[in-house]
Backbone as JSON, one array per atom type, in Angstrom:
{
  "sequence": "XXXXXXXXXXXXXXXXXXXXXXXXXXXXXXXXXXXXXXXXXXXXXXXXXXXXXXXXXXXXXXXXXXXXXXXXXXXXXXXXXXXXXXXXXXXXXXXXXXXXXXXXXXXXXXXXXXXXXXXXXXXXXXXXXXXXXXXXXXXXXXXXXXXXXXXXXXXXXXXXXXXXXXXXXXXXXXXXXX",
  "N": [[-25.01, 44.41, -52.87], [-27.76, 46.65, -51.48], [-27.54, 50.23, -51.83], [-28.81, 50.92, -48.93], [-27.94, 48.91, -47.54], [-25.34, 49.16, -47.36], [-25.0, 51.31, -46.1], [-24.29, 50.47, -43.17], [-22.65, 50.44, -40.42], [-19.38, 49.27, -39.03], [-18.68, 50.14, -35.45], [-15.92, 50.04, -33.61], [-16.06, 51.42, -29.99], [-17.49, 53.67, -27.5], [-20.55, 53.79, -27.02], [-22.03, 56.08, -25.97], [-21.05, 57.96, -26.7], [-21.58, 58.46, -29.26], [-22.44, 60.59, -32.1], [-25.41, 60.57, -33.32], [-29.0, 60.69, -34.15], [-30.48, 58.99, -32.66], [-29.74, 56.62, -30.23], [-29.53, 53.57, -29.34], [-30.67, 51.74, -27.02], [-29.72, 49.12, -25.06], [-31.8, 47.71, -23.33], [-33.5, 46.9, -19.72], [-36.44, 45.3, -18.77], [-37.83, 46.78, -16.98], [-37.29, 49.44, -17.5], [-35.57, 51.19, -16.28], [-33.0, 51.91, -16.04], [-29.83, 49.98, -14.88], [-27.04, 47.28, -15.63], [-23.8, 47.11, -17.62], [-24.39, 48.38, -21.13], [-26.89, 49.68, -20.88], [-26.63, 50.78, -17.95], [-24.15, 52.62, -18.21], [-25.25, 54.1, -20.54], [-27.6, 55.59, -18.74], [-25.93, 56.59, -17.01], [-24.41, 58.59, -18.56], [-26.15, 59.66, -19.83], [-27.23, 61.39, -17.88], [-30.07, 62.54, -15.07], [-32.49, 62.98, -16.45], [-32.99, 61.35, -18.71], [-34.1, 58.77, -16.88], [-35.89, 60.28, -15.54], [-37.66, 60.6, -17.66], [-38.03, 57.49, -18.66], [-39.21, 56.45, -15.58], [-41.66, 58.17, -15.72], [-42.79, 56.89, -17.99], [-43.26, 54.7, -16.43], [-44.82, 54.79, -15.19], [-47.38, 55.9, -16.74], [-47.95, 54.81, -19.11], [-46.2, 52.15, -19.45], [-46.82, 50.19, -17.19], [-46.13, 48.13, -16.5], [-43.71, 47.39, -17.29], [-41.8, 47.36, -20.23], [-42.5, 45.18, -23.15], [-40.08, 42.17, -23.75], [-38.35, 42.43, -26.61], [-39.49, 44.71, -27.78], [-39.6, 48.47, -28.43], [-38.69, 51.95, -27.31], [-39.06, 55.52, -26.9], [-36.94, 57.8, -25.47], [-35.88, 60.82, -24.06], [-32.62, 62.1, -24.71], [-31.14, 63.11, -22.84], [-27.98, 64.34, -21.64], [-26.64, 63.35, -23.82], [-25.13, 63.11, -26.65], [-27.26, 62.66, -28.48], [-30.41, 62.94, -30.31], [-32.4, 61.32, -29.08], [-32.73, 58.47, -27.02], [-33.49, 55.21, -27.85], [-34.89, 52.79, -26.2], [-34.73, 49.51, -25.94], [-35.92, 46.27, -25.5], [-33.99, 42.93, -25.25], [-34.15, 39.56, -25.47], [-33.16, 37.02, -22.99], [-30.86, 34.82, -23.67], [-31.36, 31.22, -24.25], [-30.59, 27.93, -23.86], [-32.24, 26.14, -24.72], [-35.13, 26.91, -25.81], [-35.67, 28.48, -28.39], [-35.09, 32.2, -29.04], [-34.78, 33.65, -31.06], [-36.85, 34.98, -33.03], [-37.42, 37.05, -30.92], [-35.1, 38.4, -30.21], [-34.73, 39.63, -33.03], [-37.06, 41.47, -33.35], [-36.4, 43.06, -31.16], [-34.62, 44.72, -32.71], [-36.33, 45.07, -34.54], [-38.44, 46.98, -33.64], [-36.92, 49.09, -32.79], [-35.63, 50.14, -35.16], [-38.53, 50.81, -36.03], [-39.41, 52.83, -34.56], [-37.61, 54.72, -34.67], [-38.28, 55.37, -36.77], [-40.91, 56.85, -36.99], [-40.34, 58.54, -35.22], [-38.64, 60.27, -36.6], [-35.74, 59.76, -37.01], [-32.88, 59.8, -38.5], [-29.7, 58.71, -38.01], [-28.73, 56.32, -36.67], [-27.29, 54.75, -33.42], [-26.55, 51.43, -32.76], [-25.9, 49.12, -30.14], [-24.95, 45.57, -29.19], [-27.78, 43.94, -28.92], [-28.71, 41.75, -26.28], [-26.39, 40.37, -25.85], [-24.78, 41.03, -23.71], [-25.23, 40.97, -20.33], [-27.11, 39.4, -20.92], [-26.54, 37.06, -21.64], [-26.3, 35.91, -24.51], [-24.73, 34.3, -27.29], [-21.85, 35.7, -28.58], [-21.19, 35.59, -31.87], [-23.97, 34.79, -32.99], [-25.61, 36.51, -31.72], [-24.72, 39.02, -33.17], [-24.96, 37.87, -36.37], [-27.61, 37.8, -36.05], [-28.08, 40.73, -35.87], [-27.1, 41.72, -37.49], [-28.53, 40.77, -40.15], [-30.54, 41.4, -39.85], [-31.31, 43.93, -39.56], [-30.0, 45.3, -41.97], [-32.18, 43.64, -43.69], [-34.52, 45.37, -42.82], [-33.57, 47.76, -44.07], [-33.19, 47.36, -46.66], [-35.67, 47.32, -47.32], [-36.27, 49.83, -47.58], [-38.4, 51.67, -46.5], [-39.03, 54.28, -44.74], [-37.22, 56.55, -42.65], [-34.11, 56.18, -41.82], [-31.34, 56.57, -42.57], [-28.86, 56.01, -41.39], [-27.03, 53.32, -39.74], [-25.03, 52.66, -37.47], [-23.39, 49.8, -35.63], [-21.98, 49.83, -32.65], [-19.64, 48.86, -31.0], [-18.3, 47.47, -27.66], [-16.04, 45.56, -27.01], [-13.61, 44.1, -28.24], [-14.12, 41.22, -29.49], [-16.98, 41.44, -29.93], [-16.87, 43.63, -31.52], [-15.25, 42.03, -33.64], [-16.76, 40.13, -33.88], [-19.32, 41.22, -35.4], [-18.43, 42.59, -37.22], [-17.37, 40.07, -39.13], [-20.43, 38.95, -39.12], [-21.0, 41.19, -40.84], [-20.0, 40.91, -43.26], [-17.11, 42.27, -43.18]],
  "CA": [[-25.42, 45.22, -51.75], [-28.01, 47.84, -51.9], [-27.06, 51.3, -51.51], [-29.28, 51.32, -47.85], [-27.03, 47.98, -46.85], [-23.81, 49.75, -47.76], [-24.9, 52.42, -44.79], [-23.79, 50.16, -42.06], [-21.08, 50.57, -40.31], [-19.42, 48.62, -37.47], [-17.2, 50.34, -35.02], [-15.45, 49.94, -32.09], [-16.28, 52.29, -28.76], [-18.56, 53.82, -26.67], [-22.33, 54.21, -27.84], [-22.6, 56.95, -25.4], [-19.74, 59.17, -27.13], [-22.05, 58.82, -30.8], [-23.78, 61.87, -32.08], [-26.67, 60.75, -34.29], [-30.24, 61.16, -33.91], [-30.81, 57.89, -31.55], [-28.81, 55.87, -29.56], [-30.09, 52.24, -28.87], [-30.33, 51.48, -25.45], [-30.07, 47.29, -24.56], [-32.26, 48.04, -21.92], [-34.02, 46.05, -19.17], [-38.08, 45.42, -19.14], [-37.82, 47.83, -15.8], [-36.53, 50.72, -18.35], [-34.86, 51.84, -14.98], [-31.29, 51.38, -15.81], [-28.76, 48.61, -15.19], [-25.5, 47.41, -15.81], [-23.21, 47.35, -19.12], [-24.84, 50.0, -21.73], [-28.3, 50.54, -20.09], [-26.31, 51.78, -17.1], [-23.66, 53.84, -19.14], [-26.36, 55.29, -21.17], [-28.15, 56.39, -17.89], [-25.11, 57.43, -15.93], [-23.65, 59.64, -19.39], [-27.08, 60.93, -20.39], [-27.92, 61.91, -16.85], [-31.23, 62.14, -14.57], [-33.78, 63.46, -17.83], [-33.34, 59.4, -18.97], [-34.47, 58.46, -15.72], [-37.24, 60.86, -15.51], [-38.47, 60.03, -18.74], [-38.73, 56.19, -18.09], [-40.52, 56.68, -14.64], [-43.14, 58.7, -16.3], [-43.53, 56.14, -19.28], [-43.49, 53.61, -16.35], [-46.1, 55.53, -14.23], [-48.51, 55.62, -17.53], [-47.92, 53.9, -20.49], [-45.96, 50.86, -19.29], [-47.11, 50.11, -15.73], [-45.91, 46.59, -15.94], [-42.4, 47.55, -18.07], [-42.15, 47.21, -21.26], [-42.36, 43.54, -23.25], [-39.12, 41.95, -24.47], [-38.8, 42.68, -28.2], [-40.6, 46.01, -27.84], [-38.66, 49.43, -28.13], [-39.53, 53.06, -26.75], [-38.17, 56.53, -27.11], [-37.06, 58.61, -24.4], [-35.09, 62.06, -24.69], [-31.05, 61.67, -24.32], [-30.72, 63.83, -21.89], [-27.16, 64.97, -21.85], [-25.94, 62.73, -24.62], [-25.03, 64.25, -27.94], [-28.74, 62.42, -29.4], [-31.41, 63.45, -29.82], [-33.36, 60.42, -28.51], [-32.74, 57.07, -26.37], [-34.21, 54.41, -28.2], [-34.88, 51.84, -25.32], [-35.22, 47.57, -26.46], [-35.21, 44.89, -24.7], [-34.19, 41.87, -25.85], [-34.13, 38.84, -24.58], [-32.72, 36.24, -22.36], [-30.34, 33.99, -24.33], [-31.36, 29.89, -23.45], [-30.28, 27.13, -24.86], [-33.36, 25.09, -25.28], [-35.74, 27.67, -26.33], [-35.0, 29.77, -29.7], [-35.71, 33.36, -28.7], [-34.15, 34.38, -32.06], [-37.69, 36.13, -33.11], [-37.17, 38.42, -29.67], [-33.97, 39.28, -30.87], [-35.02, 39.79, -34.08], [-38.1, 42.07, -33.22], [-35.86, 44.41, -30.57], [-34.06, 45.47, -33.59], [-37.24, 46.13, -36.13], [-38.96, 47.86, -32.94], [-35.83, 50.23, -32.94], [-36.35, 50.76, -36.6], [-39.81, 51.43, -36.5], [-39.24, 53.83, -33.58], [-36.45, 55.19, -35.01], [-38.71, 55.94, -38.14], [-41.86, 57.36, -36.24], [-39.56, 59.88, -34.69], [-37.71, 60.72, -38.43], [-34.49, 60.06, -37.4], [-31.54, 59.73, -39.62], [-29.1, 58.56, -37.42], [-29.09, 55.16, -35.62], [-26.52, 53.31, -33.06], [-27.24, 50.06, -31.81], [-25.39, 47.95, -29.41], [-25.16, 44.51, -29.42], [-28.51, 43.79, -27.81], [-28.84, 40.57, -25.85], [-24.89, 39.47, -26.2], [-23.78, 41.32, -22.55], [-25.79, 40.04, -19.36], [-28.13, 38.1, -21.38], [-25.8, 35.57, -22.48], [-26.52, 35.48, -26.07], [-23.87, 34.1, -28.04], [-21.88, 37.0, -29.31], [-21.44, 35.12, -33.64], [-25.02, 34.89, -33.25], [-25.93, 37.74, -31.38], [-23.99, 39.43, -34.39], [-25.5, 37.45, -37.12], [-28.84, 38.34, -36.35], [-28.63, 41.84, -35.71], [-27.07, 42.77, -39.1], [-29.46, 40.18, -41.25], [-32.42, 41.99, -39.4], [-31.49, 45.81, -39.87], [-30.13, 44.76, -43.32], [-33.61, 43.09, -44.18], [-35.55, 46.19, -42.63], [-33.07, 49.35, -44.31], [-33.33, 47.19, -47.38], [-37.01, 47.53, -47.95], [-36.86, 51.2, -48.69], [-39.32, 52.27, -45.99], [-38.27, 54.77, -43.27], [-36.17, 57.54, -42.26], [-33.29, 55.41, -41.35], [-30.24, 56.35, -43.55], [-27.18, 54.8, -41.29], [-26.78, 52.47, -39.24], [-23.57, 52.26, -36.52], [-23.11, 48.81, -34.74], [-21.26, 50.43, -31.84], [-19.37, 47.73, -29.42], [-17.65, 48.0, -26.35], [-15.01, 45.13, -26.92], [-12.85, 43.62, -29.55], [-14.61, 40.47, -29.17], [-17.89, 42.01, -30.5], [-16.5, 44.24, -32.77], [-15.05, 41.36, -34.74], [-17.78, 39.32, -34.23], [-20.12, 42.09, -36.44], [-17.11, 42.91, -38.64], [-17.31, 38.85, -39.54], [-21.12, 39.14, -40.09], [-21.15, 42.32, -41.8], [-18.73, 40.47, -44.56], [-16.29, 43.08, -43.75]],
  "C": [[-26.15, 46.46, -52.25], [-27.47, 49.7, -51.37], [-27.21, 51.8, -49.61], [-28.19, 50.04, -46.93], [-25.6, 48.68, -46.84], [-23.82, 51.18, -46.38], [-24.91, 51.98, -43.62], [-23.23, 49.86, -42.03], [-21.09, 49.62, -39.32], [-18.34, 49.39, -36.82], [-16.88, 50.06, -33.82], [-15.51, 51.53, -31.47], [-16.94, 52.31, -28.45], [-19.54, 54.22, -26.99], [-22.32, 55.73, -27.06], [-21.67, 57.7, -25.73], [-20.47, 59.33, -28.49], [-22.59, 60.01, -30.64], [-23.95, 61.39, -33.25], [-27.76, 60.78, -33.78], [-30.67, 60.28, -32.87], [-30.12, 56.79, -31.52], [-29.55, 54.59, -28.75], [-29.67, 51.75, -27.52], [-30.7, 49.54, -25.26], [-30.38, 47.33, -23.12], [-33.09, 46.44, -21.41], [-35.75, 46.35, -19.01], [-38.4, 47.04, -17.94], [-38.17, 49.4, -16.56], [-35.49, 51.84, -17.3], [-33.45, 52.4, -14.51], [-30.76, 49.95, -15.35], [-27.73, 48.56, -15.37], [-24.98, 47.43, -17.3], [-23.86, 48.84, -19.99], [-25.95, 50.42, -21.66], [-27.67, 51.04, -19.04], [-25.21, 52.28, -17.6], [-24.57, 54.51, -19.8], [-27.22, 56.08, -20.14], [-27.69, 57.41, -17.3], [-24.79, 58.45, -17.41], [-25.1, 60.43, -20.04], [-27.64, 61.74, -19.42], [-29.32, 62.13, -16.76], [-32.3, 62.32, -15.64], [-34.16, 62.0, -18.23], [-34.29, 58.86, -17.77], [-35.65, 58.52, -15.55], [-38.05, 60.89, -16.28], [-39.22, 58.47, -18.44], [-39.66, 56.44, -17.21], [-41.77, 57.25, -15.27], [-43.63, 57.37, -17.38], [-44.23, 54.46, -17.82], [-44.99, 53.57, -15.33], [-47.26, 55.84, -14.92], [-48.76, 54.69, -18.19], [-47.73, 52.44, -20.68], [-45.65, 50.84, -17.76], [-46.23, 48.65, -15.69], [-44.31, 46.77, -16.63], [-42.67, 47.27, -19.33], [-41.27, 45.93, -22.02], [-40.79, 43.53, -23.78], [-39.24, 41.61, -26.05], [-39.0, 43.62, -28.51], [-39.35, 47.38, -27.74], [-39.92, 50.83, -28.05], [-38.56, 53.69, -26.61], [-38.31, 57.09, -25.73], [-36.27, 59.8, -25.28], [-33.58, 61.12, -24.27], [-30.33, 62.53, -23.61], [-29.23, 64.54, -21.9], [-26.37, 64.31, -23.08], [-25.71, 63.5, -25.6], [-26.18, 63.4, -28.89], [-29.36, 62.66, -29.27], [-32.24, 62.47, -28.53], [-32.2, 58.93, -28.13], [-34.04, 56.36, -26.96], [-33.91, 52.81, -27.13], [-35.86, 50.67, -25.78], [-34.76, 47.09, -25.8], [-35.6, 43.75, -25.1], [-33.84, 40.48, -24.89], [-33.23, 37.84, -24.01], [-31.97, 35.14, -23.22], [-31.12, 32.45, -24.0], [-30.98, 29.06, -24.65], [-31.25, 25.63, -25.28], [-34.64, 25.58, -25.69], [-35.07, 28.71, -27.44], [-36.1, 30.74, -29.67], [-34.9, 34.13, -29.98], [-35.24, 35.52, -32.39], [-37.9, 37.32, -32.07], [-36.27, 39.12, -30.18], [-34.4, 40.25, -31.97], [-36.02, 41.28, -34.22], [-37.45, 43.27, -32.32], [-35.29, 44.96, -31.74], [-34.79, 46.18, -34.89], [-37.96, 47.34, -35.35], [-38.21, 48.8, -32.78], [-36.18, 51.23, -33.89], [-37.7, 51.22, -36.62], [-40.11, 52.75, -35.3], [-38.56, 55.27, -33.98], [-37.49, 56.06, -36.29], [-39.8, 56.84, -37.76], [-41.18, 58.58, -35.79], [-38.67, 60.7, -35.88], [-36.47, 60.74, -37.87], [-33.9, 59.23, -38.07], [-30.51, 58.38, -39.56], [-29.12, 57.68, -36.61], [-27.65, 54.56, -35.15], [-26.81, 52.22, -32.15], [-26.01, 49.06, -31.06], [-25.05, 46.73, -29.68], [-26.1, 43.61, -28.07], [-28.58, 41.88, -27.66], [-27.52, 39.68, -25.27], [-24.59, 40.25, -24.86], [-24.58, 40.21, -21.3], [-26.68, 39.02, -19.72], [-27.86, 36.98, -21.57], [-26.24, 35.68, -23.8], [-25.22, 35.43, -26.87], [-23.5, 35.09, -29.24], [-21.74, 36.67, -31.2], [-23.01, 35.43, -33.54], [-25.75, 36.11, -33.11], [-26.03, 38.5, -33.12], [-24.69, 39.47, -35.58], [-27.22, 38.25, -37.42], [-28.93, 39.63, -36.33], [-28.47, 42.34, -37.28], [-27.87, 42.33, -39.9], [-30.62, 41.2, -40.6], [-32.07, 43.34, -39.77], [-31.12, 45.64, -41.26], [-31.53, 44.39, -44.23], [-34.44, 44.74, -44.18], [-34.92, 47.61, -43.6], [-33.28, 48.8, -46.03], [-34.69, 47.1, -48.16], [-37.63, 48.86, -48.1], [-37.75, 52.11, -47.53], [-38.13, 52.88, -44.48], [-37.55, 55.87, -43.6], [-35.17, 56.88, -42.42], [-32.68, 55.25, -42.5], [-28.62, 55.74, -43.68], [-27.17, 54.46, -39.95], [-25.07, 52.39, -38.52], [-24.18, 50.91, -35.57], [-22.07, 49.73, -34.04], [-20.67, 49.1, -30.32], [-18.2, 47.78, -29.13], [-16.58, 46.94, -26.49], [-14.43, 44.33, -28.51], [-13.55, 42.16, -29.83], [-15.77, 40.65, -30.01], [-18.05, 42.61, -32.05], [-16.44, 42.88, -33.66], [-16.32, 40.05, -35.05], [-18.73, 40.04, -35.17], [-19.44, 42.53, -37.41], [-18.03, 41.97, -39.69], [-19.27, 38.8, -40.11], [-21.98, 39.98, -40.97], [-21.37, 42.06, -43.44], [-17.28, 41.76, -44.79], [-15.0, 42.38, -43.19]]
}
């Protein structure tokens, strides 16, 4: 393990209780809010989230923004600086949307790095309303931020998996290797 793999963690709780620099939002293409931790991250960072999206959705991304794709907002009352909003995609079981997956989590990172922060927690995007099988879910998120913290480039010095049930948790424990 290199020293940049050895800086992720996994823990159990609430993303919206972290304080590091940006807090990964498993948002919807809308960027509008939602249920599970796009609507906890709206309702605990209060209206500034809100009012950020609308504006991005009133210029930048008139149509929402693609699945795969991530975008900063402020974090309004959270203790981060920034809402890093991805959306990933739709689980199915006869299409492999693994490269969606795959791509919400480098678009984080490369967001995450553009803005210099430090400090990253990510969810487990795709694995709540999406259906995505939470082993897999799992699997891919840590091989992909693993791959990307391991090539040296970036801000991006640690890494929290942050999930909401025991279920999760041990599913990212398991493919941590912890």
């Amino acid at each position: 393990m290199t020293d940049r793999e050895e800086l992720i963690r996994i823990v159990r709780g609430d993303i919206t209780d972290e304080t590091v620099d940006a807090i990964v939002n498993a948002a919807n293409s809308s960027l509008l809010g939602g249920g599970g931790v796009d609507g906890a991250i709206h309702r605990r960072g209060g209206p500034a989230i809100l009012e950020a999206t609308r504006e991005l959705r009133a210029t930048t991304l008139p149509d929402g923004l693609p699945t795969g794709q991530a975008v900063a907002t402020t974090a309004g009352d959270l203790a981060a600086r920034w809402v890093i909003h991805a959306v990933g995609p739709v689980w199915s079981g006869s299409e492999d949307r693994t490269p969606l997956l795959q791509n919400a989590y480098r678009s984080s990172l490369r967001v995450a790095r553009e803005l210099g922060a430090r400090t990253l927690a990510f969810p487990a995007i795709s694995a709540g309303v999406y259906g995505w099988p939470m082993d897999d879910a799992a699997r891919i998120a840590v091989s992909t931020v693993r791959a990307v913290l391991s090539s040296g480039v970036g801000s991006v010095e640690h890494v929290r998996f942050v999930l909401f049930s025991d279920e999760a948790f041990d599913a990212f424990r398991e493919a941590a290797g912890e």
